[in-house]
PDB file of C-alpha atoms in Angstrom:
ATOM      1  CA  UNK R 521       7.918 -45.867  54.721  1.00 90.00           C
ATOM      2  CA  UNK R 522       4.764 -44.180  53.239  1.00 92.00           C
ATOM      3  CA  UNK R 523       5.899 -40.865  54.299  1.00 93.00           C
ATOM      4  CA  UNK R 524       9.434 -41.181  52.882  1.00 94.00           C
ATOM      5  CA  UNK R 525       7.563 -41.918  49.397  1.00 95.00           C
ATOM      6  CA  UNK R 526       5.413 -38.567  49.852  1.00 94.00           C
ATOM      7  CA  UNK R 527       8.375 -36.698  50.661  1.00 94.00           C
ATOM      8  CA  UNK R 528      10.048 -38.549  47.226  1.00 94.00           C
ATOM      9  CA  UNK R 529       6.937 -37.442  45.281  1.00 94.00           C
ATOM     10  CA  UNK R 530       7.038 -33.781  46.354  1.00 94.00           C
ATOM     11  CA  UNK R 531      10.485 -33.698  45.330  1.00 93.00           C
ATOM     12  CA  UNK R 532      10.541 -35.199  42.086  1.00 92.00           C
ATOM     13  CA  UNK R 533       7.587 -33.646  41.139  1.00 92.00           C
ATOM     14  CA  UNK R 534       8.293 -30.135  42.547  1.00 92.00           C
ATOM     15  CA  UNK R 535      12.293 -29.704  41.559  1.00 92.00           C
ATOM     16  CA  UNK R 536      12.650 -31.765  38.801  1.00 90.00           C
ATOM     17  CA  UNK R 537       9.242 -31.126  36.790  1.00 88.00           C
ATOM     18  CA  UNK R 538       7.828 -28.066  37.908  1.00 89.00           C
ATOM     19  CA  UNK R 539      10.674 -25.763  39.159  1.00 89.00           C
ATOM     20  CA  UNK R 540      13.343 -27.591  37.175  1.00 89.00           C
ATOM     21  CA  UNK R 541      15.807 -26.885  39.716  1.00 92.00           C
ATOM     22  CA  UNK R 542      18.032 -30.126  38.891  1.00 92.00           C
ATOM     23  CA  UNK R 543      16.961 -33.948  37.758  1.00 92.00           C
ATOM     24  CA  UNK R 544      18.112 -36.617  39.655  1.00 93.00           C
ATOM     25  CA  UNK R 545      21.475 -36.996  37.732  1.00 93.00           C
ATOM     26  CA  UNK R 546      21.825 -33.191  36.884  1.00 91.00           C
ATOM     27  CA  UNK R 547      25.994 -33.242  38.164  1.00 91.00           C
ATOM     28  CA  UNK R 548      26.810 -37.118  37.101  1.00 90.00           C
ATOM     29  CA  UNK R 549      29.587 -36.349  34.344  1.00 86.00           C
ATOM     30  CA  UNK R 550      28.399 -37.335  30.859  1.00 83.00           C
ATOM     31  CA  UNK R 551      24.881 -37.253  31.740  1.00 83.00           C
ATOM     32  CA  UNK R 552      24.050 -34.737  29.181  1.00 80.00           C
ATOM     33  CA  UNK R 553      21.330 -35.992  27.263  1.00 85.00           C
ATOM     34  CA  UNK R 554      17.489 -34.770  28.355  1.00 85.00           C
ATOM     35  CA  UNK R 555      16.196 -38.229  27.399  1.00 86.00           C
ATOM     36  CA  UNK R 556      18.616 -40.101  30.173  1.00 89.00           C
ATOM     37  CA  UNK R 557      17.775 -37.201  32.600  1.00 90.00           C
ATOM     38  CA  UNK R 558      13.861 -38.090  32.120  1.00 90.00           C
ATOM     39  CA  UNK R 559      14.510 -41.995  32.050  1.00 91.00           C
ATOM     40  CA  UNK R 560      16.265 -41.530  35.367  1.00 92.00           C
ATOM     41  CA  UNK R 561      13.662 -39.256  36.987  1.00 93.00           C
ATOM     42  CA  UNK R 562      11.101 -41.974  35.745  1.00 92.00           C
ATOM     43  CA  UNK R 563      13.255 -44.841  37.625  1.00 93.00           C
ATOM     44  CA  UNK R 564      13.289 -42.410  40.612  1.00 94.00           C
ATOM     45  CA  UNK R 565       9.256 -42.161  40.787  1.00 94.00           C
ATOM     46  CA  UNK R 566       8.921 -45.980  40.018  1.00 94.00           C
ATOM     47  CA  UNK R 567      11.028 -46.408  43.273  1.00 94.00           C
ATOM     48  CA  UNK R 568       8.537 -43.653  45.142  1.00 95.00           C
ATOM     49  CA  UNK R 569       6.057 -45.984  43.756  1.00 95.00           C
ATOM     50  CA  UNK R 570       7.104 -49.317  45.473  1.00 94.00           C
ATOM     51  CA  UNK R 571       7.786 -47.640  48.769  1.00 94.00           C
ATOM     52  CA  UNK R 572       4.338 -46.063  48.687  1.00 94.00           C
ATOM     53  CA  UNK R 573       2.714 -49.813  47.881  1.00 93.00           C
ATOM     54  CA  UNK R 574       4.844 -51.176  50.627  1.00 91.00           C
ATOM     55  CA  UNK R 575       3.557 -48.350  53.050  1.00 90.00           C
ATOM     56  CA  UNK R 576      -0.017 -48.903  52.144  1.00 89.00           C
ATOM     57  CA  UNK R 577       0.107 -52.870  52.680  1.00 89.00           C
ATOM     58  CA  UNK R 578       1.594 -52.194  55.996  1.00 85.00           C
ATOM     59  CA  UNK R 579      -1.324 -50.110  57.107  1.00 84.00           C
ATOM     60  CA  UNK R 580      -3.615 -52.826  55.361  1.00 83.00           C
ATOM     61  CA  UNK R 581      -1.980 -55.465  57.927  1.00 81.00           C
ATOM     62  CA  UNK R 582      -2.097 -53.013  60.927  1.00 76.00           C
ATOM     63  CA  UNK R 583      -5.578 -52.775  60.415  1.00 72.00           C
ATOM     64  CA  UNK R 584      -6.260 -56.815  60.064  1.00 67.00           C
ATOM     65  CA  UNK R 585      -4.296 -57.235  63.267  1.00 63.00           C
ATOM     66  CA  UNK R 586      -4.991 -56.963  67.005  1.00 59.00           C
ATOM     67  CA  UNK R 587      -3.752 -53.002  66.658  1.00 60.00           C
ATOM     68  CA  UNK R 588      -5.054 -50.364  64.764  1.00 60.00           C
ATOM     69  CA  UNK R 589      -2.821 -47.294  64.246  1.00 62.00           C
ATOM     70  CA  UNK R 590      -4.517 -44.067  65.892  1.00 66.00           C
ATOM     71  CA  UNK R 591      -4.789 -40.932  64.274  1.00 76.00           C
ATOM     72  CA  UNK R 592      -2.259 -38.601  65.813  1.00 83.00           C
ATOM     73  CA  UNK R 593       0.706 -41.120  65.113  1.00 84.00           C
ATOM     74  CA  UNK R 594      -0.040 -42.013  61.871  1.00 86.00           C
ATOM     75  CA  UNK R 595       0.247 -37.836  61.074  1.00 89.00           C
ATOM     76  CA  UNK R 596       3.389 -38.326  62.877  1.00 90.00           C
ATOM     77  CA  UNK R 597       5.015 -40.887  61.318  1.00 90.00           C
ATOM     78  CA  UNK R 598       3.958 -39.353  57.661  1.00 92.00           C
ATOM     79  CA  UNK R 599       5.401 -36.308  58.753  1.00 93.00           C
ATOM     80  CA  UNK R 600       8.702 -37.766  59.996  1.00 93.00           C
ATOM     81  CA  UNK R 601       9.173 -39.918  56.885  1.00 93.00           C
ATOM     82  CA  UNK R 602       8.503 -36.654  54.943  1.00 95.00           C
ATOM     83  CA  UNK R 603      11.675 -35.178  56.423  1.00 94.00           C
ATOM     84  CA  UNK R 604      13.740 -38.621  56.586  1.00 94.00           C
ATOM     85  CA  UNK R 605      13.828 -38.710  52.881  1.00 95.00           C
ATOM     86  CA  UNK R 606      14.895 -35.246  52.897  1.00 95.00           C
ATOM     87  CA  UNK R 607      17.717 -35.757  55.297  1.00 93.00           C
ATOM     88  CA  UNK R 608      18.727 -39.025  53.081  1.00 93.00           C
ATOM     89  CA  UNK R 609      18.548 -36.890  50.220  1.00 94.00           C
ATOM     90  CA  UNK R 610      20.830 -34.081  51.160  1.00 92.00           C
ATOM     91  CA  UNK R 611      23.364 -36.154  53.263  1.00 91.00           C
ATOM     92  CA  UNK R 612      23.588 -38.917  50.308  1.00 91.00           C
ATOM     93  CA  UNK R 613      22.673 -37.261  46.892  1.00 92.00           C
ATOM     94  CA  UNK R 614      23.662 -33.713  47.658  1.00 90.00           C
ATOM     95  CA  UNK R 615      26.654 -34.430  49.490  1.00 89.00           C
ATOM     96  CA  UNK R 616      28.386 -37.780  49.641  1.00 88.00           C
ATOM     97  CA  UNK R 617      27.664 -38.753  45.854  1.00 89.00           C
ATOM     98  CA  UNK R 618      27.085 -35.288  44.590  1.00 90.00           C
ATOM     99  CA  UNK R 619      24.874 -36.754  41.823  1.00 93.00           C
ATOM    100  CA  UNK R 620      22.756 -33.267  42.055  1.00 92.00           C
ATOM    101  CA  UNK R 621      21.910 -30.258  44.140  1.00 92.00           C
ATOM    102  CA  UNK R 622      18.573 -28.164  45.011  1.00 94.00           C
ATOM    103  CA  UNK R 623      19.417 -25.452  42.786  1.00 91.00           C
ATOM    104  CA  UNK R 624      22.416 -27.108  40.300  1.00 89.00           C
ATOM    105  CA  UNK R 625      22.502 -23.407  38.357  1.00 87.00           C
ATOM    106  CA  UNK R 626      22.746 -21.225  42.137  1.00 87.00           C
ATOM    107  CA  UNK R 627      25.946 -19.660  42.780  1.00 85.00           C
ATOM    108  CA  UNK R 628      25.874 -20.403  46.295  1.00 86.00           C
ATOM    109  CA  UNK R 629      24.254 -24.292  45.991  1.00 88.00           C
ATOM    110  CA  UNK R 630      25.121 -25.042  49.591  1.00 89.00           C
ATOM    111  CA  UNK R 631      22.801 -22.505  50.770  1.00 91.00           C
ATOM    112  CA  UNK R 632      19.982 -23.750  49.352  1.00 92.00           C
ATOM    113  CA  UNK R 633      20.999 -27.281  50.023  1.00 92.00           C
ATOM    114  CA  UNK R 634      21.095 -26.359  54.186  1.00 92.00           C
ATOM    115  CA  UNK R 635      17.955 -24.573  53.756  1.00 93.00           C
ATOM    116  CA  UNK R 636      16.165 -27.461  52.393  1.00 93.00           C
ATOM    117  CA  UNK R 637      17.630 -29.890  54.747  1.00 93.00           C
ATOM    118  CA  UNK R 638      16.847 -27.904  57.421  1.00 93.00           C
ATOM    119  CA  UNK R 639      12.904 -26.557  56.282  1.00 93.00           C
ATOM    120  CA  UNK R 640      12.035 -29.468  54.560  1.00 94.00           C
ATOM    121  CA  UNK R 641      13.917 -32.377  56.805  1.00 93.00           C
ATOM    122  CA  UNK R 642      14.972 -31.680  60.343  1.00 93.00           C
ATOM    123  CA  UNK R 643      11.910 -29.820  61.064  1.00 93.00           C
ATOM    124  CA  UNK R 644       9.199 -32.430  59.789  1.00 93.00           C
ATOM    125  CA  UNK R 645      11.242 -35.050  61.283  1.00 92.00           C
ATOM    126  CA  UNK R 646      11.028 -33.033  64.740  1.00 92.00           C
ATOM    127  CA  UNK R 647       7.033 -32.084  64.382  1.00 92.00           C
ATOM    128  CA  UNK R 648       6.721 -35.943  63.360  1.00 91.00           C
ATOM    129  CA  UNK R 649       8.464 -37.043  66.480  1.00 90.00           C
ATOM    130  CA  UNK R 650       6.456 -34.481  68.778  1.00 89.00           C
ATOM    131  CA  UNK R 651       3.356 -36.131  67.253  1.00 88.00           C
ATOM    132  CA  UNK R 652       4.570 -39.901  67.880  1.00 85.00           C
ATOM    133  CA  UNK R 653       6.006 -39.754  71.196  1.00 82.00           C
ATOM    134  CA  UNK R 654       3.490 -36.881  72.341  1.00 72.00           C
ATOM    135  CA  UNK R 655       0.513 -39.468  71.561  1.00 58.00           C
ATOM    136  CA  UNK R 656      -1.102 -40.696  74.673  1.00 54.00           C
ATOM    137  CA  UNK R 657      -3.200 -43.615  72.921  1.00 49.00           C
ATOM    138  CA  UNK R 658      -6.104 -41.587  73.503  1.00 46.00           C
ATOM    139  CA  UNK R 659      -6.470 -40.025  69.698  1.00 47.00           C
ATOM    140  CA  UNK R 660      -9.508 -41.001  67.262  1.00 46.00           C
ATOM    141  CA  UNK R 661      -8.435 -44.689  65.966  1.00 46.00           C
ATOM    142  CA  UNK R 662      -8.609 -45.103  61.812  1.00 46.00           C
ATOM    143  CA  UNK R 663     -11.566 -46.779  61.749  1.00 49.00           C
ATOM    144  CA  UNK R 664     -11.978 -46.287  57.788  1.00 53.00           C
ATOM    145  CA  UNK R 665      -8.844 -46.870  56.533  1.00 53.00           C
ATOM    146  CA  UNK R 666     -10.618 -47.915  52.864  1.00 54.00           C
ATOM    147  CA  UNK R 667     -11.515 -44.325  52.832  1.00 58.00           C
ATOM    148  CA  UNK R 668      -8.746 -42.960  54.068  1.00 56.00           C
ATOM    149  CA  UNK R 669      -6.698 -44.677  51.064  1.00 57.00           C
ATOM    150  CA  UNK R 670      -9.279 -43.716  48.499  1.00 60.00           C
ATOM    151  CA  UNK R 671      -8.804 -40.123  49.611  1.00 63.00           C
ATOM    152  CA  UNK R 672      -5.123 -40.199  49.096  1.00 60.00           C
ATOM    153  CA  UNK R 673      -5.583 -41.935  45.898  1.00 61.00           C
ATOM    154  CA  UNK R 674      -7.790 -38.775  44.738  1.00 62.00           C
ATOM    155  CA  UNK R 675      -5.218 -36.883  46.492  1.00 64.00           C
ATOM    156  CA  UNK R 676      -2.701 -37.940  43.875  1.00 61.00           C
ATOM    157  CA  UNK R 677      -4.721 -38.470  40.615  1.00 58.00           C
ATOM    158  CA  UNK R 678      -5.854 -34.833  41.221  1.00 61.00           C
ATOM    159  CA  UNK R 679      -1.886 -33.738  41.329  1.00 60.00           C
ATOM    160  CA  UNK R 680      -1.456 -35.718  38.237  1.00 57.00           C
ATOM    161  CA  UNK R 681      -4.304 -34.240  36.342  1.00 56.00           C
ATOM    162  CA  UNK R 682      -3.080 -30.547  37.236  1.00 58.00           C
ATOM    163  CA  UNK R 683       0.177 -31.610  36.213  1.00 58.00           C
ATOM    164  CA  UNK R 684      -1.412 -32.889  32.499  1.00 56.00           C
ATOM    165  CA  UNK R 685      -2.126 -29.443  31.377  1.00 58.00           C
ATOM    166  CA  UNK R 686       0.635 -27.378  29.473  1.00 59.00           C
ATOM    167  CA  UNK R 687       1.728 -24.190  30.942  1.00 60.00           C
ATOM    168  CA  UNK R 688      -0.163 -21.403  29.452  1.00 60.00           C
ATOM    169  CA  UNK R 689       3.206 -19.560  28.557  1.00 60.00           C
ATOM    170  CA  UNK R 690       4.398 -22.348  26.612  1.00 67.00           C
ATOM    171  CA  UNK R 691       3.037 -22.769  22.655  1.00 75.00           C
ATOM    172  CA  UNK R 692       5.764 -25.015  21.695  1.00 83.00           C
ATOM    173  CA  UNK R 693       5.741 -28.941  21.564  1.00 84.00           C
ATOM    174  CA  UNK R 694       8.731 -30.705  22.940  1.00 85.00           C
ATOM    175  CA  UNK R 695       9.327 -33.968  21.243  1.00 86.00           C
ATOM    176  CA  UNK R 696      11.675 -37.130  22.239  1.00 85.00           C
ATOM    177  CA  UNK R 697      12.281 -39.252  19.397  1.00 83.00           C
ATOM    178  CA  UNK R 698      13.813 -42.620  19.663  1.00 76.00           C
ATOM    179  CA  UNK R 699      17.609 -42.938  19.139  1.00 71.00           C
ATOM    180  CA  UNK R 700      17.621 -44.820  16.041  1.00 70.00           C
ATOM    181  CA  UNK R 701      15.729 -42.191  14.076  1.00 69.00           C
ATOM    182  CA  UNK R 702      17.990 -40.225  12.017  1.00 73.00           C
ATOM    183  CA  UNK R 703      17.883 -36.680  10.909  1.00 80.00           C
ATOM    184  CA  UNK R 704      15.923 -37.235   7.754  1.00 80.00           C
ATOM    185  CA  UNK R 705      13.502 -39.402   9.410  1.00 79.00           C
ATOM    186  CA  UNK R 706      12.556 -36.129  12.040  1.00 82.00           C
ATOM    187  CA  UNK R 707      12.357 -34.017   8.912  1.00 83.00           C
ATOM    188  CA  UNK R 708       9.913 -36.366   7.295  1.00 84.00           C
ATOM    189  CA  UNK R 709       7.864 -36.335  10.239  1.00 83.00           C
ATOM    190  CA  UNK R 710       7.851 -32.716  10.858  1.00 83.00           C
ATOM    191  CA  UNK R 711       6.392 -31.970   7.230  1.00 84.00           C
ATOM    192  CA  UNK R 712       3.714 -34.311   7.909  1.00 82.00           C
ATOM    193  CA  UNK R 713       2.447 -32.696  11.112  1.00 80.00           C
ATOM    194  CA  UNK R 714       2.604 -29.305   9.669  1.00 80.00           C
ATOM    195  CA  UNK R 715       5.045 -28.329  12.118  1.00 87.00           C
ATOM    196  CA  UNK R 716       8.099 -25.536  12.471  1.00 89.00           C
ATOM    197  CA  UNK R 717      11.465 -26.651  14.028  1.00 89.00           C
ATOM    198  CA  UNK R 718      12.136 -24.041  17.206  1.00 88.00           C
ATOM    199  CA  UNK R 719      15.090 -26.057  18.003  1.00 87.00           C
ATOM    200  CA  UNK R 720      16.913 -29.286  18.340  1.00 86.00           C
ATOM    201  CA  UNK R 721      19.677 -31.217  19.837  1.00 84.00           C
ATOM    202  CA  UNK R 722      22.719 -32.135  17.330  1.00 83.00           C
ATOM    203  CA  UNK R 723      21.226 -36.035  16.986  1.00 81.00           C
ATOM    204  CA  UNK R 724      17.697 -34.407  16.499  1.00 82.00           C
ATOM    205  CA  UNK R 725      16.346 -37.213  19.081  1.00 83.00           C
ATOM    206  CA  UNK R 726      14.956 -33.778  20.993  1.00 86.00           C
ATOM    207  CA  UNK R 727      13.031 -31.348  18.989  1.00 87.00           C
ATOM    208  CA  UNK R 728      11.118 -28.792  20.018  1.00 88.00           C
ATOM    209  CA  UNK R 729       8.763 -27.532  17.224  1.00 87.00           C
ATOM    210  CA  UNK R 730       5.497 -25.125  16.553  1.00 89.00           C
ATOM    211  CA  UNK R 731       2.893 -27.266  15.001  1.00 85.00           C
ATOM    212  CA  UNK R 732      -1.055 -27.879  15.914  1.00 82.00           C
ATOM    213  CA  UNK R 733      -2.183 -29.020  19.225  1.00 77.00           C
ATOM    214  CA  UNK R 734      -4.550 -31.354  17.803  1.00 75.00           C
ATOM    215  CA  UNK R 735      -1.531 -33.170  15.878  1.00 78.00           C
ATOM    216  CA  UNK R 736       0.400 -34.223  18.806  1.00 80.00           C
ATOM    217  CA  UNK R 737      -0.933 -37.707  18.877  1.00 79.00           C
ATOM    218  CA  UNK R 738       0.185 -38.144  15.853  1.00 81.00           C
ATOM    219  CA  UNK R 739       3.791 -37.925  16.227  1.00 82.00           C
ATOM    220  CA  UNK R 740       3.868 -41.401  18.398  1.00 80.00           C
ATOM    221  CA  UNK R 741       3.220 -42.914  14.858  1.00 80.00           C
ATOM    222  CA  UNK R 742       6.726 -41.440  13.783  1.00 79.00           C
ATOM    223  CA  UNK R 743       8.604 -43.119  16.358  1.00 79.00           C
ATOM    224  CA  UNK R 744       8.088 -40.298  19.405  1.00 82.00           C
ATOM    225  CA  UNK R 745       8.571 -41.576  22.850  1.00 80.00           C
ATOM    226  CA  UNK R 746       7.716 -38.650  24.541  1.00 81.00           C
ATOM    227  CA  UNK R 747       5.379 -35.695  23.682  1.00 82.00           C
ATOM    228  CA  UNK R 748       4.693 -32.651  25.496  1.00 79.00           C
ATOM    229  CA  UNK R 749       0.552 -31.899  25.794  1.00 72.00           C
ATOM    230  CA  UNK R 750      -0.527 -35.186  25.371  1.00 70.00           C
ATOM    231  CA  UNK R 751      -0.277 -36.294  29.319  1.00 62.00           C
ATOM    232  CA  UNK R 752       2.129 -39.028  28.541  1.00 56.00           C
ATOM    233  CA  UNK R 753       4.174 -38.922  30.792  1.00 53.00           C
ATOM    234  CA  UNK R 754       1.872 -36.820  33.247  1.00 46.00           C
ATOM    235  CA  UNK R 755       3.042 -33.088  33.513  1.00 48.00           C
ATOM    236  CA  UNK R 756       7.165 -34.533  32.889  1.00 52.00           C
ATOM    237  CA  UNK R 757       7.573 -32.852  29.604  1.00 54.00           C
ATOM    238  CA  UNK R 758       4.749 -30.184  29.684  1.00 53.00           C
ATOM    239  CA  UNK R 759       6.653 -27.901  31.744  1.00 52.00           C
ATOM    240  CA  UNK R 760      10.060 -28.411  29.898  1.00 57.00           C
ATOM    241  CA  UNK R 761      11.560 -25.295  28.354  1.00 57.00           C
ATOM    242  CA  UNK R 762      14.474 -24.446  26.160  1.00 54.00           C
ATOM    243  CA  UNK R 763      16.977 -22.056  26.604  1.00 51.00           C
ATOM    244  CA  UNK R 764      19.273 -20.839  24.435  1.00 45.00           C
TER     245      UNK R 764
END
């Protein structure tokens, strides 16, 4: 369970946010609103958090029981779960449901799907299964679960902290406003922020502006839901790009 959650986080952070090859619902008809795409990516990460909590709870119960999970089977289970996630995602999301592909802008999306399926799905699954089957029970026990969980938490927090930083080649600020705010309201906010409009969608709900970085937090007082460069959400909008 924990390996599946780690696979989902790897997928969401790398492909949805950093590389921006796809979003969860990129190929769903009518899902052209960036706000909705980001929202459903958030729901996806909430699900992965729930699975991770279940996995960590299982490890804690294992510690309290008569048996203690050995280091090698634990590593094998994590790697196998990582592969299971990518196998399920490929079969369900890419081919059966068709809600997204690995690279939606590719001329050969099946090539990318198959490469991901074998490289991040079947290969980790086989390695994890081999580690689990090859254990003779004599490996080192997980004797310090609290330290292990703390290390996992630090790694996760460090990854989130890295994602907070805005990219060096992105000088603009991307903002998502509440849907009930009209164009006049957004224009007033731009004037108050001493900002220059760079790009906006027809409804003026997603806006890209050139403004002083120190003023970004003030946008939340003007009905902003997401503002890049403020750490809310962690890294999700910092790496957004606009293409004409």
